[in-house]
PDB file of C-alpha atoms in Angstrom:
ATOM      1  CA  GLN U   1       0.033  -0.057   0.046  1.00  0.00           C
ATOM      2  CA  LYS U   2       1.104   3.427  -0.898  1.00  0.00           C
ATOM      3  CA  GLU U   3       1.982   5.840   2.091  1.00  0.00           C
ATOM      4  CA  VAL U   4      -0.091   8.420   0.455  1.00  0.00           C
ATOM      5  CA  GLU U   5      -2.704   7.946  -2.317  1.00  0.00           C
ATOM      6  CA  GLN U   6      -4.405  10.759  -4.433  1.00  0.00           C
ATOM      7  CA  ASP U   7      -6.767  10.542  -7.290  1.00  0.00           C
ATOM      8  CA  PRO U   8      -4.921  11.993 -10.308  1.00  0.00           C
ATOM      9  CA  GLY U   9      -7.782  12.958 -12.114  1.00  0.00           C
ATOM     10  CA  PRO U  10      -8.195  14.860 -14.358  1.00  0.00           C
ATOM     11  CA  LEU U  11     -10.941  16.616 -12.865  1.00  0.00           C
ATOM     12  CA  SER U  12     -12.931  19.106 -14.871  1.00  0.00           C
ATOM     13  CA  VAL U  13     -15.539  21.391 -13.532  1.00  0.00           C
ATOM     14  CA  PRO U  14     -17.480  24.440 -14.700  1.00  0.00           C
ATOM     15  CA  GLU U  15     -16.495  27.995 -13.136  1.00  0.00           C
ATOM     16  CA  GLY U  16     -18.393  28.522  -9.822  1.00  0.00           C
ATOM     17  CA  ALA U  17     -18.621  24.843  -8.848  1.00  0.00           C
ATOM     18  CA  ILE U  18     -17.226  23.544  -5.648  1.00  0.00           C
ATOM     19  CA  VAL U  19     -14.277  21.265  -6.094  1.00  0.00           C
ATOM     20  CA  SER U  20     -13.210  18.491  -3.550  1.00  0.00           C
ATOM     21  CA  LEU U  21      -9.846  16.996  -3.562  1.00  0.00           C
ATOM     22  CA  ASN U  22      -8.921  14.177  -1.410  1.00  0.00           C
ATOM     23  CA  CYS U  23      -6.072  12.138  -0.210  1.00  0.00           C
ATOM     24  CA  THR U  24      -5.828   8.982   2.153  1.00  0.00           C
ATOM     25  CA  TYR U  25      -2.611   7.842   3.919  1.00  0.00           C
ATOM     26  CA  SER U  26      -1.452   4.848   5.776  1.00  0.00           C
ATOM     27  CA  ASN U  27       0.969   6.269   8.154  1.00  0.00           C
ATOM     28  CA  SER U  28      -0.559   6.922  11.330  1.00  0.00           C
ATOM     29  CA  ALA U  29       2.574   9.003  12.403  1.00  0.00           C
ATOM     30  CA  PHE U  30       1.560  11.929  10.008  1.00  0.00           C
ATOM     31  CA  GLN U  31       0.347  14.657  11.877  1.00  0.00           C
ATOM     32  CA  TYR U  32       1.156  17.852   9.734  1.00  0.00           C
ATOM     33  CA  PHE U  33      -0.694  18.196   6.285  1.00  0.00           C
ATOM     34  CA  MET U  34      -0.461  20.379   3.470  1.00  0.00           C
ATOM     35  CA  TRP U  35      -1.910  21.164   0.373  1.00  0.00           C
ATOM     36  CA  TYR U  36       0.025  22.694  -2.556  1.00  0.00           C
ATOM     37  CA  ARG U  37      -0.823  24.048  -5.973  1.00  0.00           C
ATOM     38  CA  GLN U  38       1.468  23.538  -8.742  1.00  0.00           C
ATOM     39  CA  TYR U  39       1.246  25.488 -12.100  1.00  0.00           C
ATOM     40  CA  SER U  40       3.006  23.333 -15.052  1.00  0.00           C
ATOM     41  CA  ARG U  41       6.900  23.158 -14.766  1.00  0.00           C
ATOM     42  CA  LYS U  42       6.924  25.446 -11.311  1.00  0.00           C
ATOM     43  CA  GLY U  43       7.353  25.052  -7.958  1.00  0.00           C
ATOM     44  CA  PRO U  44       4.835  23.663  -5.721  1.00  0.00           C
ATOM     45  CA  GLU U  45       2.856  26.765  -3.837  1.00  0.00           C
ATOM     46  CA  LEU U  46       1.696  26.238  -0.293  1.00  0.00           C
ATOM     47  CA  LEU U  47      -2.020  26.697  -0.150  1.00  0.00           C
ATOM     48  CA  MET U  48      -3.204  25.155   3.473  1.00  0.00           C
ATOM     49  CA  TYR U  49      -1.049  23.906   6.251  1.00  0.00           C
ATOM     50  CA  THR U  50      -2.996  21.889   9.157  1.00  0.00           C
ATOM     51  CA  TYR U  51      -2.124  19.880  12.482  1.00  0.00           C
ATOM     52  CA  SER U  52      -3.829  17.004  13.188  1.00  0.00           C
ATOM     53  CA  SER U  53      -7.697  16.525  12.806  1.00  0.00           C
ATOM     54  CA  GLY U  54     -10.103  19.232  12.171  1.00  0.00           C
ATOM     55  CA  ASN U  55     -10.870  22.103   9.580  1.00  0.00           C
ATOM     56  CA  LYS U  56      -9.103  25.325   8.501  1.00  0.00           C
ATOM     57  CA  GLU U  57     -10.339  27.835   6.186  1.00  0.00           C
ATOM     58  CA  ASP U  58      -8.606  30.487   4.174  1.00  0.00           C
ATOM     59  CA  GLY U  59     -10.758  32.315   1.767  1.00  0.00           C
ATOM     60  CA  ARG U  60     -12.367  30.011  -0.749  1.00  0.00           C
ATOM     61  CA  PHE U  61     -10.285  27.217   0.438  1.00  0.00           C
ATOM     62  CA  THR U  62     -11.179  24.810   3.271  1.00  0.00           C
ATOM     63  CA  ALA U  63      -8.839  22.085   4.492  1.00  0.00           C
ATOM     64  CA  GLN U  64     -10.351  19.057   6.437  1.00  0.00           C
ATOM     65  CA  VAL U  65      -8.180  16.391   8.082  1.00  0.00           C
ATOM     66  CA  ASP U  66      -9.808  13.238   9.691  1.00  0.00           C
ATOM     67  CA  LYS U  67      -7.023  11.083  11.160  1.00  0.00           C
ATOM     68  CA  SER U  68      -9.437   8.166  12.440  1.00  0.00           C
ATOM     69  CA  SER U  69     -10.084   7.599   8.712  1.00  0.00           C
ATOM     70  CA  LYS U  70      -6.838   8.767   7.478  1.00  0.00           C
ATOM     71  CA  TYR U  71      -8.412  11.160   4.868  1.00  0.00           C
ATOM     72  CA  ILE U  72      -7.629  14.700   4.127  1.00  0.00           C
ATOM     73  CA  SER U  73      -9.718  17.027   1.833  1.00  0.00           C
ATOM     74  CA  LEU U  74      -9.447  20.341   0.260  1.00  0.00           C
ATOM     75  CA  PHE U  75     -12.550  22.135  -1.020  1.00  0.00           C
ATOM     76  CA  ILE U  76     -12.452  25.101  -3.347  1.00  0.00           C
ATOM     77  CA  ARG U  77     -15.695  27.224  -3.301  1.00  0.00           C
ATOM     78  CA  ASP U  78     -16.421  29.330  -6.247  1.00  0.00           C
ATOM     79  CA  SER U  79     -13.807  27.919  -8.535  1.00  0.00           C
ATOM     80  CA  GLN U  80     -12.056  30.155 -11.159  1.00  0.00           C
ATOM     81  CA  PRO U  81     -10.156  29.158 -14.360  1.00  0.00           C
ATOM     82  CA  SER U  82      -7.201  30.586 -12.432  1.00  0.00           C
ATOM     83  CA  ASP U  83      -7.627  27.478 -10.046  1.00  0.00           C
ATOM     84  CA  SER U  84      -6.621  25.271 -12.828  1.00  0.00           C
ATOM     85  CA  ALA U  85      -3.559  23.510 -11.699  1.00  0.00           C
ATOM     86  CA  THR U  86      -2.131  20.443 -10.391  1.00  0.00           C
ATOM     87  CA  TYR U  87      -2.849  20.182  -6.476  1.00  0.00           C
ATOM     88  CA  LEU U  88      -0.541  18.057  -4.212  1.00  0.00           C
ATOM     89  CA  CYS U  89      -1.255  16.716  -0.773  1.00  0.00           C
ATOM     90  CA  ALA U  90       1.807  16.344   1.360  1.00  0.00           C
ATOM     91  CA  MET U  91       2.300  15.149   4.956  1.00  0.00           C
ATOM     92  CA  ARG U  92       4.887  14.662   7.589  1.00  0.00           C
ATOM     93  CA  ASP U  93       5.293  13.095  10.920  1.00  0.00           C
ATOM     94  CA  ALA U  94       5.349  14.866  14.271  1.00  0.00           C
ATOM     95  CA  GLY U  95       9.230  14.676  15.032  1.00  0.00           C
ATOM     96  CA  GLY U  96      11.191  12.176  16.448  1.00  0.00           C
ATOM     97  CA  THR U  97      14.044  11.091  13.905  1.00  0.00           C
ATOM     98  CA  SER U  98      12.039  13.224  11.040  1.00  0.00           C
ATOM     99  CA  TYR U  99      13.475  16.495  10.253  1.00  0.00           C
ATOM    100  CA  GLY U 100      10.476  17.421   8.163  1.00  0.00           C
ATOM    101  CA  LYS U 101      10.580  15.440   5.337  1.00  0.00           C
ATOM    102  CA  LEU U 102       7.512  15.773   3.446  1.00  0.00           C
ATOM    103  CA  THR U 103       5.549  12.677   1.536  1.00  0.00           C
ATOM    104  CA  PHE U 104       3.483  13.786  -1.445  1.00  0.00           C
ATOM    105  CA  GLY U 105       0.459  12.234  -3.169  1.00  0.00           C
ATOM    106  CA  GLN U 106       0.478  11.778  -6.866  1.00  0.00           C
ATOM    107  CA  GLY U 107      -1.311  15.194  -7.391  1.00  0.00           C
ATOM    108  CA  THR U 108      -4.738  15.862  -8.893  1.00  0.00           C
ATOM    109  CA  ILE U 109      -5.033  17.895 -11.970  1.00  0.00           C
ATOM    110  CA  LEU U 110      -7.806  20.348 -12.179  1.00  0.00           C
ATOM    111  CA  THR U 111      -9.174  22.389 -15.045  1.00  0.00           C
ATOM    112  CA  VAL U 112     -11.868  24.878 -14.372  1.00  0.00           C
ATOM    113  CA  HIS U 113     -13.647  26.011 -17.570  1.00  0.00           C
ATOM    114  CA  PRO U 114     -15.308  29.183 -18.043  1.00  0.00           C
TER     115      PRO U 114
ATOM    116  CA  GLU A   1       7.260  38.529   0.400  1.00  0.00           C
ATOM    117  CA  PRO A   2      10.409  36.191   1.002  1.00  0.00           C
ATOM    118  CA  GLU A   3      10.618  33.340  -1.447  1.00  0.00           C
ATOM    119  CA  VAL A   4      13.122  30.737  -2.036  1.00  0.00           C
ATOM    120  CA  THR A   5      15.222  31.243  -5.026  1.00  0.00           C
ATOM    121  CA  GLN A   6      16.735  28.623  -7.313  1.00  0.00           C
ATOM    122  CA  THR A   7      19.178  28.845 -10.180  1.00  0.00           C
ATOM    123  CA  PRO A   8      19.445  28.131 -13.229  1.00  0.00           C
ATOM    124  CA  SER A   9      16.034  27.233 -14.122  1.00  0.00           C
ATOM    125  CA  HIS A  10      17.188  25.081 -16.913  1.00  0.00           C
ATOM    126  CA  GLN A  11      20.269  23.309 -17.046  1.00  0.00           C
ATOM    127  CA  VAL A  12      21.349  20.863 -19.973  1.00  0.00           C
ATOM    128  CA  THR A  13      24.260  18.601 -19.275  1.00  0.00           C
ATOM    129  CA  GLN A  14      26.164  15.671 -20.758  1.00  0.00           C
ATOM    130  CA  MET A  15      26.034  12.285 -18.988  1.00  0.00           C
ATOM    131  CA  GLY A  16      28.807  11.666 -16.771  1.00  0.00           C
ATOM    132  CA  GLN A  17      29.364  15.591 -16.020  1.00  0.00           C
ATOM    133  CA  GLU A  18      29.266  17.345 -12.690  1.00  0.00           C
ATOM    134  CA  VAL A  19      26.200  19.747 -12.012  1.00  0.00           C
ATOM    135  CA  ILE A  20      25.693  21.939  -8.990  1.00  0.00           C
ATOM    136  CA  LEU A  21      22.320  23.422  -8.624  1.00  0.00           C
ATOM    137  CA  ARG A  22      21.920  26.379  -6.440  1.00  0.00           C
ATOM    138  CA  CYS A  23      19.410  27.593  -3.809  1.00  0.00           C
ATOM    139  CA  VAL A  24      18.709  30.760  -1.569  1.00  0.00           C
ATOM    140  CA  PRO A  25      16.507  29.623   1.104  1.00  0.00           C
ATOM    141  CA  ILE A  26      14.374  32.230   3.090  1.00  0.00           C
ATOM    142  CA  SER A  27      16.765  33.997   5.258  1.00  0.00           C
ATOM    143  CA  ASN A  28      15.342  32.955   8.699  1.00  0.00           C
ATOM    144  CA  HIS A  29      14.887  29.539   7.738  1.00  0.00           C
ATOM    145  CA  LEU A  30      16.929  26.850   9.526  1.00  0.00           C
ATOM    146  CA  TYR A  31      15.623  23.444   7.736  1.00  0.00           C
ATOM    147  CA  PHE A  32      16.597  23.038   4.116  1.00  0.00           C
ATOM    148  CA  TYR A  33      15.347  20.274   1.686  1.00  0.00           C
ATOM    149  CA  TRP A  34      15.904  19.031  -1.785  1.00  0.00           C
ATOM    150  CA  TYR A  35      12.989  17.212  -3.609  1.00  0.00           C
ATOM    151  CA  ARG A  36      12.911  16.035  -7.213  1.00  0.00           C
ATOM    152  CA  GLN A  37      10.211  15.585  -9.617  1.00  0.00           C
ATOM    153  CA  ILE A  38      10.602  13.174 -12.548  1.00  0.00           C
ATOM    154  CA  LEU A  39       8.137  14.172 -15.402  1.00  0.00           C
ATOM    155  CA  GLY A  40       4.758  12.942 -14.676  1.00  0.00           C
ATOM    156  CA  GLN A  41       5.661  11.488 -11.309  1.00  0.00           C
ATOM    157  CA  LYS A  42       5.501  12.482  -7.652  1.00  0.00           C
ATOM    158  CA  VAL A  43       7.534  14.835  -5.763  1.00  0.00           C
ATOM    159  CA  GLU A  44      10.152  12.897  -4.083  1.00  0.00           C
ATOM    160  CA  PHE A  45      12.290  13.723  -0.927  1.00  0.00           C
ATOM    161  CA  LEU A  46      16.024  13.566  -1.490  1.00  0.00           C
ATOM    162  CA  VAL A  47      17.629  15.170   1.641  1.00  0.00           C
ATOM    163  CA  SER A  48      17.230  17.371   4.758  1.00  0.00           C
ATOM    164  CA  PHE A  49      19.796  19.624   6.123  1.00  0.00           C
ATOM    165  CA  TYR A  50      19.807  21.195   9.509  1.00  0.00           C
ATOM    166  CA  ASN A  51      22.676  22.854  11.548  1.00  0.00           C
ATOM    167  CA  ASN A  52      25.115  22.522   8.913  1.00  0.00           C
ATOM    168  CA  GLU A  53      24.779  18.564   8.427  1.00  0.00           C
ATOM    169  CA  ILE A  54      22.386  16.154   6.742  1.00  0.00           C
ATOM    170  CA  SER A  55      19.636  15.240   9.181  1.00  0.00           C
ATOM    171  CA  GLU A  56      17.927  12.645   6.693  1.00  0.00           C
ATOM    172  CA  LYS A  57      18.241  11.493   3.292  1.00  0.00           C
ATOM    173  CA  SER A  58      16.319   9.230   1.077  1.00  0.00           C
ATOM    174  CA  GLU A  59      17.848   6.045  -0.837  1.00  0.00           C
ATOM    175  CA  ILE A  60      17.703   8.189  -3.923  1.00  0.00           C
ATOM    176  CA  PHE A  61      20.174   9.972  -2.242  1.00  0.00           C
ATOM    177  CA  ASP A  62      23.345   7.769  -3.055  1.00  0.00           C
ATOM    178  CA  ASP A  63      27.059   8.868  -3.156  1.00  0.00           C
ATOM    179  CA  GLN A  64      26.612  10.678  -6.228  1.00  0.00           C
ATOM    180  CA  PHE A  65      24.826  13.342  -4.390  1.00  0.00           C
ATOM    181  CA  SER A  66      26.145  15.719  -1.995  1.00  0.00           C
ATOM    182  CA  VAL A  67      24.708  19.015  -0.395  1.00  0.00           C
ATOM    183  CA  GLU A  68      26.597  22.127   1.042  1.00  0.00           C
ATOM    184  CA  ARG A  69      25.716  25.256   2.560  1.00  0.00           C
ATOM    185  CA  PRO A  70      28.757  27.273   1.609  1.00  0.00           C
ATOM    186  CA  ASP A  71      28.007  30.533   3.230  1.00  0.00           C
ATOM    187  CA  GLY A  72      25.200  32.092   4.968  1.00  0.00           C
ATOM    188  CA  SER A  73      22.784  32.233   2.313  1.00  0.00           C
ATOM    189  CA  ASN A  74      23.254  29.450  -0.348  1.00  0.00           C
ATOM    190  CA  PHE A  75      22.192  25.942  -0.323  1.00  0.00           C
ATOM    191  CA  THR A  76      23.582  23.435  -3.091  1.00  0.00           C
ATOM    192  CA  LEU A  77      23.022  20.280  -4.434  1.00  0.00           C
ATOM    193  CA  LYS A  78      25.723  18.639  -6.414  1.00  0.00           C
ATOM    194  CA  ILE A  79      25.436  15.549  -8.500  1.00  0.00           C
ATOM    195  CA  ARG A  80      28.992  14.188  -9.403  1.00  0.00           C
ATOM    196  CA  SER A  81      28.431  12.131 -12.558  1.00  0.00           C
ATOM    197  CA  THR A  82      24.972  12.594 -13.952  1.00  0.00           C
ATOM    198  CA  LYS A  83      23.064   9.910 -15.589  1.00  0.00           C
ATOM    199  CA  LEU A  84      20.189  10.216 -17.892  1.00  0.00           C
ATOM    200  CA  GLU A  85      17.626   8.960 -15.199  1.00  0.00           C
ATOM    201  CA  ASP A  86      18.842  11.969 -13.381  1.00  0.00           C
ATOM    202  CA  SER A  87      16.721  14.202 -15.577  1.00  0.00           C
ATOM    203  CA  ALA A  88      13.893  15.919 -13.424  1.00  0.00           C
ATOM    204  CA  MET A  89      12.965  18.939 -11.870  1.00  0.00           C
ATOM    205  CA  TYR A  90      14.774  19.668  -8.787  1.00  0.00           C
ATOM    206  CA  PHE A  91      12.974  21.670  -6.053  1.00  0.00           C
ATOM    207  CA  CYS A  92      14.763  23.416  -3.022  1.00  0.00           C
ATOM    208  CA  ALA A  93      12.746  23.926   0.083  1.00  0.00           C
ATOM    209  CA  SER A  94      12.966  25.772   3.398  1.00  0.00           C
ATOM    210  CA  SER A  95      11.193  25.894   6.654  1.00  0.00           C
ATOM    211  CA  GLU A  96      11.519  27.958   9.827  1.00  0.00           C
ATOM    212  CA  ARG A  97      10.854  25.020  12.249  1.00  0.00           C
ATOM    213  CA  ARG A  98      11.149  21.347  11.980  1.00  0.00           C
ATOM    214  CA  ALA A  99       7.255  20.886  11.845  1.00  0.00           C
ATOM    215  CA  GLY A 100       6.651  24.219   9.911  1.00  0.00           C
ATOM    216  CA  GLU A 101       5.449  25.117   6.673  1.00  0.00           C
ATOM    217  CA  ALA A 102       7.745  24.229   3.848  1.00  0.00           C
ATOM    218  CA  PHE A 103       8.181  26.776   1.074  1.00  0.00           C
ATOM    219  CA  PHE A 104       9.353  25.601  -2.291  1.00  0.00           C
ATOM    220  CA  GLY A 105      11.473  27.342  -5.199  1.00  0.00           C
ATOM    221  CA  GLN A 106      10.420  27.450  -8.730  1.00  0.00           C
ATOM    222  CA  GLY A 107      12.932  24.496  -9.559  1.00  0.00           C
ATOM    223  CA  THR A 108      15.658  23.806 -11.735  1.00  0.00           C
ATOM    224  CA  ARG A 109      15.010  21.597 -14.742  1.00  0.00           C
ATOM    225  CA  LEU A 110      17.811  19.167 -15.255  1.00  0.00           C
ATOM    226  CA  THR A 111      18.130  17.493 -18.552  1.00  0.00           C
ATOM    227  CA  VAL A 112      20.842  14.935 -19.180  1.00  0.00           C
ATOM    228  CA  VAL A 113      21.632  14.242 -22.636  1.00  0.00           C
TER     229      VAL A 113
END
């Protein structure tokens, strides 16, 4: 079983739709969860950073973490064509012998069409 | 807004040659990382660096790879003898704290011919 699984899509939605992106993971030591947006041939851009279970909202973006199910989500409200990109989930464990190594999902390709 | 900068943006090199990829992390950050992304694949961890030494590395990071922080601002990744399969995007990242947010540079696209 892969440590982090993410449906690669592609996902195509009309402008204004609510987008739901998800990742599952198998390593129960993961405590910190991030979502990145990546445009073609560019670096990952940090969107959301959450610790443990719960919700976090930032503008049109909401991140959810359910540690009991080992499942994280990113919701994008009122999606815009400029949101078209690859969305990467990433996670890391709480410390110990880890020095912040991130484990990434495959990435989901999102297209928002006008 | 502070950012991680990487140079060059694109490097083409012959197989067997040495390459050095350069990064300037965010100035108050203490943890530095290199990741790579082969076209169409996941972003993969290579190495983390803290307090002037390697703190963690992956199986990919073999003896052909090395990292250095030659001064107070630069962080470099050296590949001694490049192979075709080293062709990838290489990303530098930095964090202020071990468990803090990691910010990535725009990457260096390495093409080995």
